[in-house]
């Protein structure tokens, strides 16, 4: 079984590569409003994998270019309160040299949505999924509501099986 690559997040997979669930305390930091022009905002959330479906090019065979993973994770704040979800798709673009995927992910949060996309590298070790999945950074390409015209990045790291910490660095 290959790990989800996104979230990422699932989240995306993630994001992706967002795995089997295990409870972990959430950390959240939310400073200022991203909607005010020229402001920066950092949000830290914990994502727990809720659903994941894989669509391999070679079912039961080796990883291949074009393999796809679809995922959804539930997002939690510093008090372990559910605050949203993330969902997306990741597609394998390379299986040699550690493998790579391209992911497109939506983070649904109070006040709007964030759109994120980017590459994940090092998803395969010796032709098998890398466990735990490697950390990644993806770019924020836009959003809705209070995240309208948002830019910045999302850093994701696996902190337990099925659990990722997402640090969202918003620039507006």
PDB file of C-alpha atoms in Angstrom:
ATOM      1  CA  UNK A   1       0.000   0.000   0.000  1.00  0.00           C
ATOM      2  CA  UNK A   2       1.504   3.360  -0.983  1.00  0.00           C
ATOM      3  CA  UNK A   3       1.236   6.407   1.322  1.00  0.00           C
ATOM      4  CA  UNK A   4      -0.936   9.332   0.368  1.00  0.00           C
ATOM      5  CA  UNK A   5       1.075  12.203  -0.965  1.00  0.00           C
ATOM      6  CA  UNK A   6      -0.498  15.474  -0.388  1.00  0.00           C
ATOM      7  CA  UNK A   7      -2.079  16.864   1.719  1.00  0.00           C
ATOM      8  CA  UNK A   8      -2.309  16.761   2.349  1.00  0.00           C
ATOM      9  CA  UNK A   9      -3.621  16.459   3.429  1.00  0.00           C
ATOM     10  CA  UNK A  10      -4.308  15.750   3.491  1.00  0.00           C
ATOM     11  CA  UNK A  11      -3.222  17.075   2.639  1.00  0.00           C
ATOM     12  CA  UNK A  12      -3.101  16.771   0.419  1.00  0.00           C
ATOM     13  CA  UNK A  13      -2.451  15.204   0.553  1.00  0.00           C
ATOM     14  CA  UNK A  14      -2.227  15.556   1.667  1.00  0.00           C
ATOM     15  CA  UNK A  15      -2.069  18.045   0.555  1.00  0.00           C
ATOM     16  CA  UNK A  16      -1.142  14.215   0.804  1.00  0.00           C
ATOM     17  CA  UNK A  17       0.481  11.150   1.816  1.00  0.00           C
ATOM     18  CA  UNK A  18      -1.721  11.346   4.885  1.00  0.00           C
ATOM     19  CA  UNK A  19      -1.970   7.842   6.302  1.00  0.00           C
ATOM     20  CA  UNK A  20      -3.678   6.043   9.205  1.00  0.00           C
ATOM     21  CA  UNK A  21      -5.263   7.981  12.060  1.00  0.00           C
ATOM     22  CA  UNK A  22      -3.759   8.445  15.537  1.00  0.00           C
ATOM     23  CA  UNK A  23      -4.870  11.222  17.911  1.00  0.00           C
ATOM     24  CA  UNK A  24      -2.386  14.026  18.469  1.00  0.00           C
ATOM     25  CA  UNK A  25      -2.775  17.348  20.255  1.00  0.00           C
ATOM     26  CA  UNK A  26      -3.281  20.195  17.796  1.00  0.00           C
ATOM     27  CA  UNK A  27      -1.359  23.431  17.728  1.00  0.00           C
ATOM     28  CA  UNK A  28      -2.907  26.520  16.206  1.00  0.00           C
ATOM     29  CA  UNK A  29      -1.606  30.013  15.824  1.00  0.00           C
ATOM     30  CA  UNK A  30      -3.636  32.624  14.062  1.00  0.00           C
ATOM     31  CA  UNK A  31      -2.383  36.193  14.019  1.00  0.00           C
ATOM     32  CA  UNK A  32      -4.083  39.136  12.337  1.00  0.00           C
ATOM     33  CA  UNK A  33      -6.329  38.994   9.285  1.00  0.00           C
ATOM     34  CA  UNK A  34      -5.003  37.884   5.910  1.00  0.00           C
ATOM     35  CA  UNK A  35      -7.678  39.931   4.167  1.00  0.00           C
ATOM     36  CA  UNK A  36      -6.160  43.273   5.187  1.00  0.00           C
ATOM     37  CA  UNK A  37      -3.735  44.217   2.411  1.00  0.00           C
ATOM     38  CA  UNK A  38      -0.069  44.008   3.359  1.00  0.00           C
ATOM     39  CA  UNK A  39      -0.729  41.789   6.388  1.00  0.00           C
ATOM     40  CA  UNK A  40       0.858  38.447   7.156  1.00  0.00           C
ATOM     41  CA  UNK A  41      -0.803  35.599   9.018  1.00  0.00           C
ATOM     42  CA  UNK A  42       0.411  32.212  10.239  1.00  0.00           C
ATOM     43  CA  UNK A  43      -2.047  29.412  10.972  1.00  0.00           C
ATOM     44  CA  UNK A  44      -0.876  26.065  12.384  1.00  0.00           C
ATOM     45  CA  UNK A  45      -3.320  23.167  12.193  1.00  0.00           C
ATOM     46  CA  UNK A  46      -3.289  19.406  12.637  1.00  0.00           C
ATOM     47  CA  UNK A  47      -4.790  17.269   9.857  1.00  0.00           C
ATOM     48  CA  UNK A  48      -5.982  13.714  10.453  1.00  0.00           C
ATOM     49  CA  UNK A  49      -6.621  11.491   7.473  1.00  0.00           C
ATOM     50  CA  UNK A  50     -10.332  10.720   7.057  1.00  0.00           C
ATOM     51  CA  UNK A  51     -10.500   9.135   3.579  1.00  0.00           C
ATOM     52  CA  UNK A  52      -8.042   8.060   0.929  1.00  0.00           C
ATOM     53  CA  UNK A  53      -8.500   6.263  -2.378  1.00  0.00           C
ATOM     54  CA  UNK A  54      -5.708   5.221  -4.713  1.00  0.00           C
ATOM     55  CA  UNK A  55      -6.005   4.795  -8.458  1.00  0.00           C
ATOM     56  CA  UNK A  56      -2.862   2.939  -9.586  1.00  0.00           C
ATOM     57  CA  UNK A  57      -1.913   2.642 -13.226  1.00  0.00           C
ATOM     58  CA  UNK A  58      -0.690  -0.927 -12.540  1.00  0.00           C
ATOM     59  CA  UNK A  59      -3.046  -2.350  -9.870  1.00  0.00           C
ATOM     60  CA  UNK A  60      -1.031  -4.644  -7.616  1.00  0.00           C
ATOM     61  CA  UNK A  61       2.164  -3.704  -9.455  1.00  0.00           C
ATOM     62  CA  UNK A  62       5.008  -1.273  -9.024  1.00  0.00           C
ATOM     63  CA  UNK A  63       4.372   2.481  -8.673  1.00  0.00           C
ATOM     64  CA  UNK A  64       3.999   4.140 -12.076  1.00  0.00           C
ATOM     65  CA  UNK A  65       3.802   7.582 -13.600  1.00  0.00           C
ATOM     66  CA  UNK A  66       0.133   8.588 -13.563  1.00  0.00           C
ATOM     67  CA  UNK A  67      -0.795   6.856 -10.280  1.00  0.00           C
ATOM     68  CA  UNK A  68      -3.314   9.062  -8.496  1.00  0.00           C
ATOM     69  CA  UNK A  69      -4.397   9.458  -4.876  1.00  0.00           C
ATOM     70  CA  UNK A  70      -7.529  11.294  -3.728  1.00  0.00           C
ATOM     71  CA  UNK A  71      -7.733  12.232  -0.044  1.00  0.00           C
ATOM     72  CA  UNK A  72      -9.599  14.156   2.641  1.00  0.00           C
ATOM     73  CA  UNK A  73      -8.361  15.093   6.109  1.00  0.00           C
ATOM     74  CA  UNK A  74     -10.120  16.769   9.036  1.00  0.00           C
ATOM     75  CA  UNK A  75      -8.380  19.873  10.433  1.00  0.00           C
ATOM     76  CA  UNK A  76      -8.077  20.700  14.157  1.00  0.00           C
ATOM     77  CA  UNK A  77      -6.977  23.808  16.090  1.00  0.00           C
ATOM     78  CA  UNK A  78      -4.821  24.198  19.229  1.00  0.00           C
ATOM     79  CA  UNK A  79      -7.687  23.055  21.466  1.00  0.00           C
ATOM     80  CA  UNK A  80      -8.311  19.946  19.355  1.00  0.00           C
ATOM     81  CA  UNK A  81     -11.515  21.486  17.972  1.00  0.00           C
ATOM     82  CA  UNK A  82     -12.491  20.569  14.432  1.00  0.00           C
ATOM     83  CA  UNK A  83     -12.113  23.731  12.316  1.00  0.00           C
ATOM     84  CA  UNK A  84     -12.314  22.506   8.736  1.00  0.00           C
ATOM     85  CA  UNK A  85     -11.023  20.013   6.250  1.00  0.00           C
ATOM     86  CA  UNK A  86      -8.582  19.631   3.427  1.00  0.00           C
ATOM     87  CA  UNK A  87      -8.928  17.525   0.330  1.00  0.00           C
ATOM     88  CA  UNK A  88      -7.262  17.072  -3.002  1.00  0.00           C
ATOM     89  CA  UNK A  89      -5.483  14.875  -5.484  1.00  0.00           C
ATOM     90  CA  UNK A  90      -1.868  13.929  -6.104  1.00  0.00           C
ATOM     91  CA  UNK A  91      -0.537  12.424  -9.326  1.00  0.00           C
ATOM     92  CA  UNK A  92       2.780  10.589  -9.596  1.00  0.00           C
ATOM     93  CA  UNK A  93       5.037  12.314 -12.121  1.00  0.00           C
ATOM     94  CA  UNK A  94       8.265  10.384 -11.509  1.00  0.00           C
ATOM     95  CA  UNK A  95       9.083   6.963 -10.036  1.00  0.00           C
ATOM     96  CA  UNK A  96      12.896   7.067 -10.269  1.00  0.00           C
ATOM     97  CA  UNK A  97      15.279   9.117  -8.075  1.00  0.00           C
ATOM     98  CA  UNK A  98      12.947   8.965  -5.048  1.00  0.00           C
ATOM     99  CA  UNK A  99       9.745   9.633  -6.967  1.00  0.00           C
ATOM    100  CA  UNK A 100       7.672  12.811  -7.204  1.00  0.00           C
ATOM    101  CA  UNK A 101       4.038  13.876  -7.256  1.00  0.00           C
ATOM    102  CA  UNK A 102       2.160  17.033  -8.165  1.00  0.00           C
ATOM    103  CA  UNK A 103      -0.723  17.867  -5.813  1.00  0.00           C
ATOM    104  CA  UNK A 104      -3.708  20.229  -5.920  1.00  0.00           C
ATOM    105  CA  UNK A 105      -5.380  20.751  -2.530  1.00  0.00           C
ATOM    106  CA  UNK A 106      -8.191  22.873  -1.027  1.00  0.00           C
ATOM    107  CA  UNK A 107      -8.215  23.868   2.650  1.00  0.00           C
ATOM    108  CA  UNK A 108     -11.740  24.734   3.840  1.00  0.00           C
ATOM    109  CA  UNK A 109     -11.525  26.915   6.960  1.00  0.00           C
ATOM    110  CA  UNK A 110     -13.786  29.314   8.857  1.00  0.00           C
ATOM    111  CA  UNK A 111     -13.992  32.402   6.664  1.00  0.00           C
ATOM    112  CA  UNK A 112     -13.183  30.806   3.321  1.00  0.00           C
ATOM    113  CA  UNK A 113     -11.031  28.418   1.341  1.00  0.00           C
ATOM    114  CA  UNK A 114      -7.354  28.299   0.386  1.00  0.00           C
ATOM    115  CA  UNK A 115      -6.132  26.751  -2.861  1.00  0.00           C
ATOM    116  CA  UNK A 116      -2.678  25.164  -2.728  1.00  0.00           C
ATOM    117  CA  UNK A 117      -0.549  23.275  -5.230  1.00  0.00           C
ATOM    118  CA  UNK A 118       2.977  22.014  -5.675  1.00  0.00           C
ATOM    119  CA  UNK A 119       5.381  19.106  -5.900  1.00  0.00           C
ATOM    120  CA  UNK A 120       6.242  16.421  -3.353  1.00  0.00           C
ATOM    121  CA  UNK A 121       9.634  14.768  -3.695  1.00  0.00           C
ATOM    122  CA  UNK A 122      11.090  11.635  -2.101  1.00  0.00           C
ATOM    123  CA  UNK A 123       7.809   9.735  -2.010  1.00  0.00           C
ATOM    124  CA  UNK A 124       9.486   6.413  -2.903  1.00  0.00           C
ATOM    125  CA  UNK A 125      12.444   4.620  -1.316  1.00  0.00           C
ATOM    126  CA  UNK A 126      13.800   1.656  -3.264  1.00  0.00           C
ATOM    127  CA  UNK A 127      10.588   1.567  -5.338  1.00  0.00           C
ATOM    128  CA  UNK A 128       8.376   1.417  -2.211  1.00  0.00           C
ATOM    129  CA  UNK A 129       6.466   4.216  -0.469  1.00  0.00           C
ATOM    130  CA  UNK A 130       8.563   6.312   1.910  1.00  0.00           C
ATOM    131  CA  UNK A 131       7.351   5.830   5.515  1.00  0.00           C
ATOM    132  CA  UNK A 132       6.802   8.270   7.068  1.00  0.00           C
ATOM    133  CA  UNK A 133       6.139  10.499   4.081  1.00  0.00           C
ATOM    134  CA  UNK A 134       8.604  13.356   3.693  1.00  0.00           C
ATOM    135  CA  UNK A 135       7.745  16.955   4.629  1.00  0.00           C
ATOM    136  CA  UNK A 136       6.842  19.316   1.797  1.00  0.00           C
ATOM    137  CA  UNK A 137       6.176  22.961   0.977  1.00  0.00           C
ATOM    138  CA  UNK A 138       3.468  23.986  -1.498  1.00  0.00           C
ATOM    139  CA  UNK A 139       2.389  27.391  -2.780  1.00  0.00           C
ATOM    140  CA  UNK A 140      -0.900  29.134  -2.006  1.00  0.00           C
ATOM    141  CA  UNK A 141      -2.405  30.085  -5.357  1.00  0.00           C
ATOM    142  CA  UNK A 142      -5.538  31.883  -4.134  1.00  0.00           C
ATOM    143  CA  UNK A 143      -8.620  31.613  -2.014  1.00  0.00           C
ATOM    144  CA  UNK A 144     -12.138  32.754  -1.211  1.00  0.00           C
ATOM    145  CA  UNK A 145     -13.750  34.867   1.512  1.00  0.00           C
ATOM    146  CA  UNK A 146     -11.193  36.281   3.927  1.00  0.00           C
ATOM    147  CA  UNK A 147      -8.497  34.441   1.954  1.00  0.00           C
ATOM    148  CA  UNK A 148      -9.391  36.192  -1.320  1.00  0.00           C
ATOM    149  CA  UNK A 149      -6.172  36.972  -3.265  1.00  0.00           C
ATOM    150  CA  UNK A 150      -4.071  35.164  -0.630  1.00  0.00           C
ATOM    151  CA  UNK A 151      -0.523  34.108  -1.434  1.00  0.00           C
ATOM    152  CA  UNK A 152       2.121  32.340   0.605  1.00  0.00           C
ATOM    153  CA  UNK A 153       2.979  28.741   1.367  1.00  0.00           C
ATOM    154  CA  UNK A 154       1.974  25.663   3.329  1.00  0.00           C
ATOM    155  CA  UNK A 155       4.591  23.532   5.074  1.00  0.00           C
ATOM    156  CA  UNK A 156       3.454  20.002   5.980  1.00  0.00           C
ATOM    157  CA  UNK A 157       5.190  17.425   8.107  1.00  0.00           C
ATOM    158  CA  UNK A 158       4.099  14.019   9.333  1.00  0.00           C
ATOM    159  CA  UNK A 159       3.950  13.977  13.147  1.00  0.00           C
ATOM    160  CA  UNK A 160       2.266  10.556  13.632  1.00  0.00           C
ATOM    161  CA  UNK A 161       0.729   7.890  11.394  1.00  0.00           C
ATOM    162  CA  UNK A 162      -2.169   9.525   9.563  1.00  0.00           C
ATOM    163  CA  UNK A 163      -1.453  12.903  11.143  1.00  0.00           C
ATOM    164  CA  UNK A 164       0.245  15.986   9.721  1.00  0.00           C
ATOM    165  CA  UNK A 165       1.022  19.441  11.012  1.00  0.00           C
ATOM    166  CA  UNK A 166       0.236  22.175   8.488  1.00  0.00           C
ATOM    167  CA  UNK A 167       1.884  25.566   8.926  1.00  0.00           C
ATOM    168  CA  UNK A 168       0.101  28.029   6.647  1.00  0.00           C
ATOM    169  CA  UNK A 169       2.101  31.221   6.018  1.00  0.00           C
ATOM    170  CA  UNK A 170      -0.293  33.703   4.412  1.00  0.00           C
ATOM    171  CA  UNK A 171       0.758  36.857   2.648  1.00  0.00           C
ATOM    172  CA  UNK A 172      -1.822  39.246   1.292  1.00  0.00           C
TER     173      UNK A 172
END
